[in-house]
PDB file of C-alpha atoms and ligand atoms in Angstrom:
ATOM      1  CA  MET A 232       0.018  -0.025  -0.323  1.00 95.00           C
ATOM      2  CA  VAL A 233       1.379   3.178  -0.699  1.00 97.00           C
ATOM      3  CA  CYS A 234       0.386   6.461   1.153  1.00 98.00           C
ATOM      4  CA  ALA A 235       1.307   9.779   0.165  1.00 98.00           C
ATOM      5  CA  VAL A 236       0.475  13.609   1.237  1.00 98.00           C
ATOM      6  CA  GLY A 237       0.300  16.389  -1.701  1.00 97.00           C
ATOM      7  CA  ASP A 238      -1.285  19.045  -2.935  1.00 95.00           C
ATOM      8  CA  GLU A 239      -3.706  19.856  -5.780  1.00 93.00           C
ATOM      9  CA  LYS A 240      -0.467  21.234  -7.643  1.00 95.00           C
ATOM     10  CA  GLY A 241       0.886  17.055  -7.849  1.00 94.00           C
ATOM     11  CA  HIS A 242       3.893  18.370  -5.263  1.00 96.00           C
ATOM     12  CA  VAL A 243       4.246  15.073  -3.368  1.00 96.00           C
ATOM     13  CA  GLU A 244       5.734  15.809   0.324  1.00 96.00           C
ATOM     14  CA  LYS A 245       5.711  12.904   1.709  1.00 97.00           C
ATOM     15  CA  LYS A 246       5.247   8.976   0.662  1.00 97.00           C
ATOM     16  CA  ALA A 247       5.540   5.789   2.638  1.00 97.00           C
ATOM     17  CA  VAL A 248       4.730   2.072   1.397  1.00 97.00           C
ATOM     18  CA  PHE A 249       3.285  -0.929   3.719  1.00 97.00           C
ATOM     19  CA  PRO A 250       2.905  -4.449   2.795  1.00 95.00           C
ATOM     20  CA  THR A 251      -0.710  -5.320   2.472  1.00 94.00           C
ATOM     21  CA  GLN A 252      -0.851  -7.834   5.559  1.00 95.00           C
ATOM     22  CA  THR A 253      -4.268  -7.922   7.503  1.00 95.00           C
ATOM     23  CA  PRO A 254      -6.505  -4.881   7.600  1.00 96.00           C
ATOM     24  CA  HIS A 255      -5.804  -4.832  11.403  1.00 95.00           C
ATOM     25  CA  ASP A 256      -2.101  -4.419  10.828  1.00 96.00           C
ATOM     26  CA  THR A 257      -2.203  -2.475   7.598  1.00 97.00           C
ATOM     27  CA  MET A 258      -4.794   0.038   8.353  1.00 97.00           C
ATOM     28  CA  LYS A 259      -3.371   0.708  11.702  1.00 97.00           C
ATOM     29  CA  LYS A 260      -0.138   1.325   9.954  1.00 98.00           C
ATOM     30  CA  MET A 261      -1.768   3.662   7.178  1.00 98.00           C
ATOM     31  CA  ILE A 262      -4.128   5.660   9.582  1.00 98.00           C
ATOM     32  CA  ASP A 263      -0.955   6.656  11.566  1.00 98.00           C
ATOM     33  CA  PHE A 264       0.828   7.819   8.742  1.00 98.00           C
ATOM     34  CA  PHE A 265      -2.049  10.052   7.254  1.00 98.00           C
ATOM     35  CA  LEU A 266      -3.349  11.193  11.021  1.00 97.00           C
ATOM     36  CA  PRO A 267      -0.441  14.210  12.189  1.00 97.00           C
ATOM     37  CA  GLU A 268      -0.568  15.357   8.636  1.00 96.00           C
ATOM     38  CA  ARG A 269      -3.668  17.249   8.829  1.00 93.00           C
ATOM     39  CA  ILE A 270      -4.882  16.231   5.500  1.00 97.00           C
ATOM     40  CA  GLU A 271      -8.038  18.253   4.034  1.00 97.00           C
ATOM     41  CA  ALA A 272      -9.409  14.954   1.930  1.00 98.00           C
ATOM     42  CA  LEU A 273      -8.196  11.299   0.733  1.00 98.00           C
ATOM     43  CA  GLY A 274      -7.982   9.764  -2.541  1.00 98.00           C
ATOM     44  CA  ILE A 275      -8.026   5.938  -2.170  1.00 98.00           C
ATOM     45  CA  ALA A 276      -6.989   4.054  -5.564  1.00 98.00           C
ATOM     46  CA  CYS A 277      -7.661   0.557  -4.547  1.00 97.00           C
ATOM     47  CA  PHE A 278      -7.002  -2.472  -5.776  1.00 93.00           C
ATOM     48  CA  GLY A 279     -10.363  -4.639  -6.764  1.00 87.00           C
ATOM     49  CA  PRO A 280     -13.128  -5.368  -7.150  1.00 92.00           C
ATOM     50  CA  ILE A 281     -14.768  -2.415  -5.502  1.00 96.00           C
ATOM     51  CA  ASP A 282     -17.957  -1.415  -4.602  1.00 97.00           C
ATOM     52  CA  LEU A 283     -18.098   2.033  -6.600  1.00 96.00           C
ATOM     53  CA  HIS A 284     -21.743   2.849  -6.387  1.00 95.00           C
ATOM     54  CA  ARG A 285     -22.484   5.657  -4.439  1.00 93.00           C
ATOM     55  CA  THR A 286     -26.003   4.707  -3.560  1.00 95.00           C
ATOM     56  CA  SER A 287     -24.848   1.223  -2.796  1.00 96.00           C
ATOM     57  CA  LYS A 288     -25.289   0.156   1.191  1.00 97.00           C
ATOM     58  CA  THR A 289     -21.942  -1.400   0.390  1.00 97.00           C
ATOM     59  CA  TYR A 290     -20.093   1.114  -1.321  1.00 97.00           C
ATOM     60  CA  GLY A 291     -16.260   2.219  -0.918  1.00 97.00           C
ATOM     61  CA  TYR A 292     -16.087  -1.162   0.104  1.00 98.00           C
ATOM     62  CA  ILE A 293     -13.604  -4.093  -1.129  1.00 97.00           C
ATOM     63  CA  THR A 294     -15.938  -7.122  -2.403  1.00 95.00           C
ATOM     64  CA  THR A 295     -14.782 -10.423  -3.568  1.00 90.00           C
ATOM     65  CA  THR A 296     -10.935  -9.960  -3.140  1.00 86.00           C
ATOM     66  CA  PRO A 297      -9.040 -13.579  -2.369  1.00 82.00           C
ATOM     67  CA  LYS A 298      -6.024 -11.029  -0.644  1.00 88.00           C
ATOM     68  CA  LYS A 299      -6.654 -12.456   2.960  1.00 90.00           C
ATOM     69  CA  GLY A 300      -9.285 -10.403   5.500  1.00 94.00           C
ATOM     70  CA  TRP A 301      -9.915  -7.716   2.459  1.00 96.00           C
ATOM     71  CA  GLU A 302     -12.782  -9.603   1.454  1.00 96.00           C
ATOM     72  CA  ASN A 303     -16.025  -7.647   2.093  1.00 97.00           C
ATOM     73  CA  TYR A 304     -14.039  -4.538   3.690  1.00 97.00           C
ATOM     74  CA  PRO A 305     -15.000  -1.192   4.246  1.00 98.00           C
ATOM     75  CA  ILE A 306     -12.382   0.837   3.121  1.00 98.00           C
ATOM     76  CA  LEU A 307     -13.734   4.026   2.438  1.00 98.00           C
ATOM     77  CA  PRO A 308     -15.915   3.989   5.537  1.00 97.00           C
ATOM     78  CA  GLU A 309     -13.220   3.170   8.034  1.00 98.00           C
ATOM     79  CA  PHE A 310     -10.579   5.711   6.687  1.00 98.00           C
ATOM     80  CA  GLU A 311     -13.303   8.582   6.558  1.00 97.00           C
ATOM     81  CA  LYS A 312     -14.078   7.576  10.172  1.00 97.00           C
ATOM     82  CA  ALA A 313     -10.570   7.233  11.426  1.00 98.00           C
ATOM     83  CA  LEU A 314      -9.804  10.509   9.817  1.00 98.00           C
ATOM     84  CA  GLY A 315     -12.710  12.722   9.642  1.00 98.00           C
ATOM     85  CA  VAL A 316     -12.393  13.522   6.364  1.00 97.00           C
ATOM     86  CA  LYS A 317     -13.758  12.914   2.856  1.00 96.00           C
ATOM     87  CA  ALA A 318     -12.568  10.299   0.724  1.00 97.00           C
ATOM     88  CA  GLY A 319     -12.784   9.810  -3.119  1.00 97.00           C
ATOM     89  CA  PHE A 320     -12.774   6.430  -4.220  1.00 98.00           C
ATOM     90  CA  ASP A 321     -11.637   4.333  -7.549  1.00 97.00           C
ATOM     91  CA  THR A 322     -10.016   1.344  -8.619  1.00 97.00           C
ATOM     92  CA  ASP A 323      -6.149   1.491  -8.772  1.00 96.00           C
ATOM     93  CA  VAL A 324      -5.679   1.279 -12.512  1.00 97.00           C
ATOM     94  CA  ASN A 325      -8.525   3.822 -13.046  1.00 98.00           C
ATOM     95  CA  GLY A 326      -6.699   6.116 -10.545  1.00 98.00           C
ATOM     96  CA  ALA A 327      -3.255   5.408 -12.520  1.00 98.00           C
ATOM     97  CA  LEU A 328      -5.180   6.888 -15.370  1.00 98.00           C
ATOM     98  CA  LEU A 329      -6.260   9.894 -13.636  1.00 98.00           C
ATOM     99  CA  GLY A 330      -2.781  10.688 -12.921  1.00 98.00           C
ATOM    100  CA  GLU A 331      -1.816  10.252 -16.725  1.00 98.00           C
ATOM    101  CA  LYS A 332      -4.585  12.581 -17.956  1.00 98.00           C
ATOM    102  CA  THR A 333      -4.013  15.275 -15.366  1.00 97.00           C
ATOM    103  CA  TRP A 334      -0.140  15.682 -14.905  1.00 96.00           C
ATOM    104  CA  GLY A 335       1.176  12.816 -17.350  1.00 97.00           C
ATOM    105  CA  ALA A 336       0.866  11.296 -20.664  1.00 98.00           C
ATOM    106  CA  ALA A 337      -2.634  11.866 -21.697  1.00 98.00           C
ATOM    107  CA  ARG A 338      -3.090  15.556 -20.722  1.00 98.00           C
ATOM    108  CA  ASP A 339      -4.554  16.062 -24.304  1.00 98.00           C
ATOM    109  CA  VAL A 340      -7.176  13.912 -25.176  1.00 98.00           C
ATOM    110  CA  ASP A 341     -10.312  13.102 -23.164  1.00 98.00           C
ATOM    111  CA  ASN A 342     -10.868   9.333 -24.559  1.00 98.00           C
ATOM    112  CA  CYS A 343      -8.045   7.196 -23.684  1.00 98.00           C
ATOM    113  CA  MET A 344      -6.790   3.922 -21.497  1.00 98.00           C
ATOM    114  CA  TYR A 345      -4.157   3.099 -19.002  1.00 98.00           C
ATOM    115  CA  ILE A 346      -3.174  -0.775 -19.228  1.00 98.00           C
ATOM    116  CA  THR A 347      -0.958  -2.294 -16.751  1.00 97.00           C
ATOM    117  CA  ILE A 348       0.479  -5.880 -17.321  1.00 97.00           C
ATOM    118  CA  GLY A 349       1.980  -6.980 -14.746  1.00 95.00           C
ATOM    119  CA  THR A 350       1.469  -9.788 -12.540  1.00 94.00           C
ATOM    120  CA  GLY A 351      -1.697  -9.583 -13.342  1.00 95.00           C
ATOM    121  CA  ILE A 352      -3.351  -7.733 -15.827  1.00 97.00           C
ATOM    122  CA  GLY A 353      -5.880  -4.418 -15.133  1.00 97.00           C
ATOM    123  CA  ALA A 354      -6.943  -1.332 -17.437  1.00 98.00           C
ATOM    124  CA  GLY A 355      -8.235   1.949 -16.488  1.00 98.00           C
ATOM    125  CA  ILE A 356     -11.108   3.494 -19.071  1.00 98.00           C
ATOM    126  CA  MET A 357     -11.771   7.245 -19.481  1.00 98.00           C
ATOM    127  CA  THR A 358     -14.491   7.916 -22.066  1.00 98.00           C
ATOM    128  CA  GLU A 359     -15.422  11.856 -22.834  1.00 98.00           C
ATOM    129  CA  GLY A 360     -13.576  13.027 -19.704  1.00 97.00           C
ATOM    130  CA  ARG A 361     -15.094  10.791 -17.433  1.00 97.00           C
ATOM    131  CA  LEU A 362     -13.653   7.247 -15.508  1.00 97.00           C
ATOM    132  CA  LEU A 363     -15.889   4.930 -16.649  1.00 97.00           C
ATOM    133  CA  HIS A 364     -17.761   2.475 -13.907  1.00 96.00           C
ATOM    134  CA  GLY A 365     -20.412   0.935 -15.347  1.00 94.00           C
ATOM    135  CA  MET A 366     -22.291  -2.224 -14.080  1.00 94.00           C
ATOM    136  CA  LEU A 367     -19.129  -2.576 -11.982  1.00 92.00           C
ATOM    137  CA  HIS A 368     -15.963  -1.389 -12.981  1.00 94.00           C
ATOM    138  CA  PRO A 369     -13.917  -2.396 -16.009  1.00 95.00           C
ATOM    139  CA  GLU A 370     -12.365  -6.131 -16.048  1.00 95.00           C
ATOM    140  CA  ALA A 371     -10.308  -5.213 -19.089  1.00 97.00           C
ATOM    141  CA  GLY A 372      -7.404  -7.634 -18.413  1.00 97.00           C
ATOM    142  CA  HIS A 373      -9.875 -11.078 -18.703  1.00 97.00           C
ATOM    143  CA  ILE A 374     -11.122 -10.395 -21.854  1.00 98.00           C
ATOM    144  CA  LEU A 375     -10.626 -13.188 -24.267  1.00 98.00           C
ATOM    145  CA  LEU A 376      -8.332 -13.786 -26.805  1.00 98.00           C
ATOM    146  CA  GLY A 377      -7.931 -16.232 -29.621  1.00 98.00           C
ATOM    147  CA  ARG A 378      -5.177 -18.761 -28.888  1.00 97.00           C
ATOM    148  CA  ARG A 379      -1.987 -18.230 -31.693  1.00 96.00           C
ATOM    149  CA  ALA A 380      -2.282 -21.462 -33.494  1.00 94.00           C
ATOM    150  CA  GLY A 381       0.373 -23.915 -31.701  1.00 94.00           C
ATOM    151  CA  ASP A 382       0.430 -22.218 -28.062  1.00 95.00           C
ATOM    152  CA  ASP A 383      -1.051 -24.535 -25.968  1.00 94.00           C
ATOM    153  CA  GLY A 384       1.019 -22.906 -22.792  1.00 94.00           C
ATOM    154  CA  LYS A 385      -1.781 -23.106 -19.456  1.00 96.00           C
ATOM    155  CA  SER A 386      -3.319 -20.358 -18.824  1.00 97.00           C
ATOM    156  CA  SER A 387      -2.174 -18.554 -15.434  1.00 97.00           C
ATOM    157  CA  CYS A 388      -5.878 -17.165 -14.507  1.00 96.00           C
ATOM    158  CA  PRO A 389      -7.880 -19.693 -12.348  1.00 94.00           C
ATOM    159  CA  TYR A 390     -11.209 -18.872 -14.455  1.00 94.00           C
ATOM    160  CA  HIS A 391      -9.928 -18.573 -17.979  1.00 97.00           C
ATOM    161  CA  GLU A 392      -8.304 -20.624 -20.487  1.00 97.00           C
ATOM    162  CA  ASN A 393      -7.564 -17.933 -22.900  1.00 97.00           C
ATOM    163  CA  CYS A 394      -7.902 -14.699 -21.445  1.00 98.00           C
ATOM    164  CA  PHE A 395      -5.745 -11.222 -21.602  1.00 98.00           C
ATOM    165  CA  GLU A 396      -4.327 -11.778 -18.028  1.00 97.00           C
ATOM    166  CA  GLY A 397      -4.260 -15.554 -18.137  1.00 98.00           C
ATOM    167  CA  LEU A 398      -1.861 -15.423 -21.843  1.00 98.00           C
ATOM    168  CA  ALA A 399       0.054 -12.437 -21.703  1.00 98.00           C
ATOM    169  CA  SER A 400       0.899 -11.595 -17.558  1.00 97.00           C
ATOM    170  CA  GLY A 401       4.007 -11.279 -15.720  1.00 96.00           C
ATOM    171  CA  SER A 402       2.105 -14.737 -13.844  1.00 96.00           C
ATOM    172  CA  ALA A 403       1.489 -16.286 -17.582  1.00 97.00           C
ATOM    173  CA  ILE A 404       5.050 -15.764 -18.602  1.00 96.00           C
ATOM    174  CA  ARG A 405       6.525 -17.466 -15.230  1.00 95.00           C
ATOM    175  CA  LEU A 406       4.321 -20.222 -16.247  1.00 96.00           C
ATOM    176  CA  ARG A 407       5.745 -20.485 -19.693  1.00 95.00           C
ATOM    177  CA  TYR A 408       8.929 -20.297 -19.384  1.00 94.00           C
ATOM    178  CA  ALA A 409       9.523 -20.932 -15.919  1.00 92.00           C
ATOM    179  CA  ARG A 410      11.583 -17.737 -15.469  1.00 89.00           C
ATOM    180  CA  ASP A 411      10.639 -14.209 -14.986  1.00 86.00           C
ATOM    181  CA  ALA A 412       9.796 -11.668 -17.392  1.00 83.00           C
ATOM    182  CA  LYS A 413      13.101  -9.121 -16.956  1.00 83.00           C
ATOM    183  CA  THR A 414      15.192 -12.401 -17.643  1.00 88.00           C
ATOM    184  CA  LEU A 415      13.879 -13.179 -21.445  1.00 89.00           C
ATOM    185  CA  ALA A 416      14.727  -9.513 -22.748  1.00 83.00           C
ATOM    186  CA  GLY A 417      16.019 -10.661 -25.785  1.00 84.00           C
ATOM    187  CA  ASP A 418      13.774 -13.865 -26.138  1.00 92.00           C
ATOM    188  CA  GLU A 419      12.492 -13.871 -29.602  1.00 92.00           C
ATOM    189  CA  ALA A 420       9.777 -16.163 -29.150  1.00 93.00           C
ATOM    190  CA  CYS A 421       9.009 -14.653 -25.938  1.00 94.00           C
ATOM    191  CA  MET A 422       8.620 -11.537 -27.594  1.00 95.00           C
ATOM    192  CA  GLU A 423       6.835 -12.389 -30.030  1.00 96.00           C
ATOM    193  CA  LEU A 424       3.983 -14.205 -28.148  1.00 97.00           C
ATOM    194  CA  GLU A 425       3.611 -11.209 -26.079  1.00 97.00           C
ATOM    195  CA  SER A 426       3.507  -8.510 -28.575  1.00 98.00           C
ATOM    196  CA  HIS A 427       1.019 -10.626 -30.692  1.00 98.00           C
ATOM    197  CA  TYR A 428      -1.211 -11.030 -27.351  1.00 98.00           C
ATOM    198  CA  ILE A 429      -1.084  -7.358 -26.415  1.00 98.00           C
ATOM    199  CA  GLY A 430      -1.753  -6.085 -29.291  1.00 98.00           C
ATOM    200  CA  GLN A 431      -4.875  -8.201 -30.392  1.00 98.00           C
ATOM    201  CA  ALA A 432      -6.097  -7.165 -26.839  1.00 98.00           C
ATOM    202  CA  LEU A 433      -5.489  -3.391 -28.023  1.00 98.00           C
ATOM    203  CA  VAL A 434      -7.092  -4.064 -31.314  1.00 98.00           C
ATOM    204  CA  ASN A 435     -10.117  -4.941 -29.103  1.00 98.00           C
ATOM    205  CA  PHE A 436     -10.120  -1.949 -27.357  1.00 98.00           C
ATOM    206  CA  ILE A 437      -9.042   0.566 -30.128  1.00 98.00           C
ATOM    207  CA  PHE A 438     -12.553  -1.277 -31.995  1.00 98.00           C
ATOM    208  CA  THR A 439     -14.636  -0.888 -29.004  1.00 98.00           C
ATOM    209  CA  LEU A 440     -13.664   1.981 -27.203  1.00 98.00           C
ATOM    210  CA  SER A 441     -12.199   4.392 -29.786  1.00 98.00           C
ATOM    211  CA  PRO A 442      -9.296   5.122 -27.162  1.00 98.00           C
ATOM    212  CA  GLN A 443      -7.463   8.542 -28.863  1.00 98.00           C
ATOM    213  CA  ARG A 444      -4.412   7.378 -26.362  1.00 98.00           C
ATOM    214  CA  ILE A 445      -3.116   4.194 -24.658  1.00 98.00           C
ATOM    215  CA  ILE A 446      -0.679   3.818 -21.980  1.00 98.00           C
ATOM    216  CA  LEU A 447       0.982   0.842 -21.279  1.00 98.00           C
ATOM    217  CA  GLY A 448       2.281   0.258 -18.173  1.00 97.00           C
ATOM    218  CA  GLY A 449       3.552  -2.530 -15.399  1.00 96.00           C
ATOM    219  CA  GLY A 450       6.677  -4.669 -14.994  1.00 94.00           C
ATOM    220  CA  VAL A 451       6.380  -6.460 -18.258  1.00 96.00           C
ATOM    221  CA  MET A 452       6.413  -2.973 -20.063  1.00 96.00           C
ATOM    222  CA  HIS A 453      10.381  -2.665 -18.506  1.00 94.00           C
ATOM    223  CA  MET A 454      11.265  -5.447 -21.654  1.00 94.00           C
ATOM    224  CA  PRO A 455      13.579  -3.222 -23.654  1.00 94.00           C
ATOM    225  CA  GLY A 456      11.670  -3.218 -27.240  1.00 95.00           C
ATOM    226  CA  LEU A 457       8.300  -4.504 -26.228  1.00 96.00           C
ATOM    227  CA  ILE A 458       6.288  -1.520 -26.991  1.00 97.00           C
ATOM    228  CA  HIS A 459       7.628  -1.145 -30.663  1.00 98.00           C
ATOM    229  CA  ARG A 460       6.686  -5.187 -31.287  1.00 97.00           C
ATOM    230  CA  ILE A 461       3.460  -4.413 -29.611  1.00 98.00           C
ATOM    231  CA  ARG A 462       2.952  -1.189 -32.056  1.00 98.00           C
ATOM    232  CA  GLU A 463       3.812  -3.072 -34.872  1.00 98.00           C
ATOM    233  CA  SER A 464       1.919  -6.272 -33.475  1.00 98.00           C
ATOM    234  CA  VAL A 465      -1.157  -3.722 -33.329  1.00 98.00           C
ATOM    235  CA  GLY A 466      -0.761  -1.978 -36.645  1.00 98.00           C
ATOM    236  CA  ARG A 467      -0.863  -5.879 -38.686  1.00 98.00           C
ATOM    237  CA  GLN A 468      -4.050  -6.521 -36.643  1.00 98.00           C
ATOM    238  CA  LEU A 469      -5.581  -3.704 -37.549  1.00 97.00           C
ATOM    239  CA  ALA A 470      -5.132  -4.697 -41.246  1.00 97.00           C
ATOM    240  CA  GLY A 471      -5.851  -1.614 -42.125  1.00 95.00           C
ATOM    241  CA  TYR A 472      -9.799  -1.368 -41.075  1.00 96.00           C
ATOM    242  CA  ILE A 473      -9.709   2.148 -39.510  1.00 94.00           C
ATOM    243  CA  ARG A 474      -7.855   4.877 -40.568  1.00 92.00           C
ATOM    244  CA  THR A 475      -7.093   7.694 -38.358  1.00 96.00           C
ATOM    245  CA  GLY A 476      -4.656  10.567 -37.622  1.00 96.00           C
ATOM    246  CA  GLU A 477      -4.119   8.941 -34.424  1.00 96.00           C
ATOM    247  CA  LEU A 478      -3.506   5.437 -35.959  1.00 96.00           C
ATOM    248  CA  GLN A 479      -1.084   6.552 -38.646  1.00 96.00           C
ATOM    249  CA  ASP A 480       1.427   7.278 -35.666  1.00 97.00           C
ATOM    250  CA  LEU A 481       1.215   4.732 -33.376  1.00 98.00           C
ATOM    251  CA  ALA A 482       4.788   5.799 -32.016  1.00 98.00           C
ATOM    252  CA  SER A 483       2.310   8.592 -30.010  1.00 98.00           C
ATOM    253  CA  TYR A 484      -0.774   6.418 -29.655  1.00 98.00           C
ATOM    254  CA  ILE A 485       0.859   3.981 -27.641  1.00 98.00           C
ATOM    255  CA  VAL A 486       2.766   4.674 -25.040  1.00 98.00           C
ATOM    256  CA  LEU A 487       4.379   4.360 -21.785  1.00 98.00           C
ATOM    257  CA  PRO A 488       3.284   6.325 -19.177  1.00 98.00           C
ATOM    258  CA  ALA A 489       4.729   9.577 -18.524  1.00 98.00           C
ATOM    259  CA  LEU A 490       5.093   9.520 -14.343  1.00 96.00           C
ATOM    260  CA  GLY A 491       7.377   6.785 -13.380  1.00 89.00           C
ATOM    261  CA  ASP A 492       5.859   4.672 -11.090  1.00 86.00           C
ATOM    262  CA  ASN A 493       3.961   7.982  -9.672  1.00 93.00           C
ATOM    263  CA  GLN A 494       0.573   7.814 -11.067  1.00 96.00           C
ATOM    264  CA  GLY A 495      -1.204   5.704  -9.063  1.00 96.00           C
ATOM    265  CA  ILE A 496      -0.540   8.465  -5.956  1.00 96.00           C
ATOM    266  CA  LEU A 497      -0.698  10.980  -8.269  1.00 97.00           C
ATOM    267  CA  GLY A 498      -4.259   9.928  -9.362  1.00 98.00           C
ATOM    268  CA  ALA A 499      -5.297   9.637  -5.960  1.00 98.00           C
ATOM    269  CA  LEU A 500      -4.044  13.354  -5.152  1.00 97.00           C
ATOM    270  CA  GLU A 501      -6.634  14.065  -7.890  1.00 97.00           C
ATOM    271  CA  LEU A 502      -9.171  11.929  -6.460  1.00 98.00           C
ATOM    272  CA  ALA A 503      -8.976  13.607  -3.080  1.00 98.00           C
ATOM    273  CA  LYS A 504      -9.070  17.336  -5.124  1.00 97.00           C
ATOM    274  CA  GLN A 505     -11.919  16.509  -6.684  1.00 96.00           C
ATOM    275  CA  VAL A 506     -13.929  15.592  -3.373  1.00 95.00           C
ATOM    276  CA  ILE A 507     -12.909  18.696  -1.795  1.00 95.00           C
ATOM    277  CA  ASN A 508     -14.483  20.664  -5.140  1.00 92.00           C
ATOM    278  CA  ALA A 509     -17.540  18.670  -5.387  1.00 89.00           C
TER     279      ALA A 509
HETATM  280 ZN1   ZN B 221      -9.189 -14.696 -16.631  1.00 50.92          ZN
END
């Protein structure tokens, strides 16, 4: 859990990281971090699934997570009670996207996606300037993909044999090659398969959501050259069907994050600012 104190201009004054243990231990550490700071509002960009419906009795709860002790945990109400301030609340990936939209790689567009490709895969989506929630919130890491001919690797997702996360996450790479993504940097077969599956997912998102920019973050994206291979793969799989200015310049359309590893806390600062201004 990354905690930070900052201002409305995105200046971070103080930051601390606490391992996610039980709510009893971890909430106390986070609350003890914030209490002396006399913050005006809190922004929470939270792992999910979470309840984002403001009229729901369980608004602000973590719902069905496998993380021990956090299932059905009222994280937002507990923070508001302990700190005596209002809190903004969204998914971790929507938070990351909001950070990049406010201060980073998506400042100039209102329709964009932030996809994190790490141990798991998640996506934040903004349409017409608003973060998309809908029925629950997007779970775009679990869209189903067509398997590459000859690929019979085991999926890392316990629910789906051929979802994006099950085929292309860091966990999927570890299962397939028995090695970490970072040790496979020059491996042609790994790069080819990764860029094929990530490219296929991106093409589905492009056709469905019509984003004006896609930001790719997460540990797997640290593989040198992978972003270039993904752009080529997207170009091939779009097959010339749509032609826009954005798609003529895939290097500006599919990009790495601009905020290093700070997009999550900067997005949370923006969530807090929105609560104050509401
Ligand atoms: Zn899945």
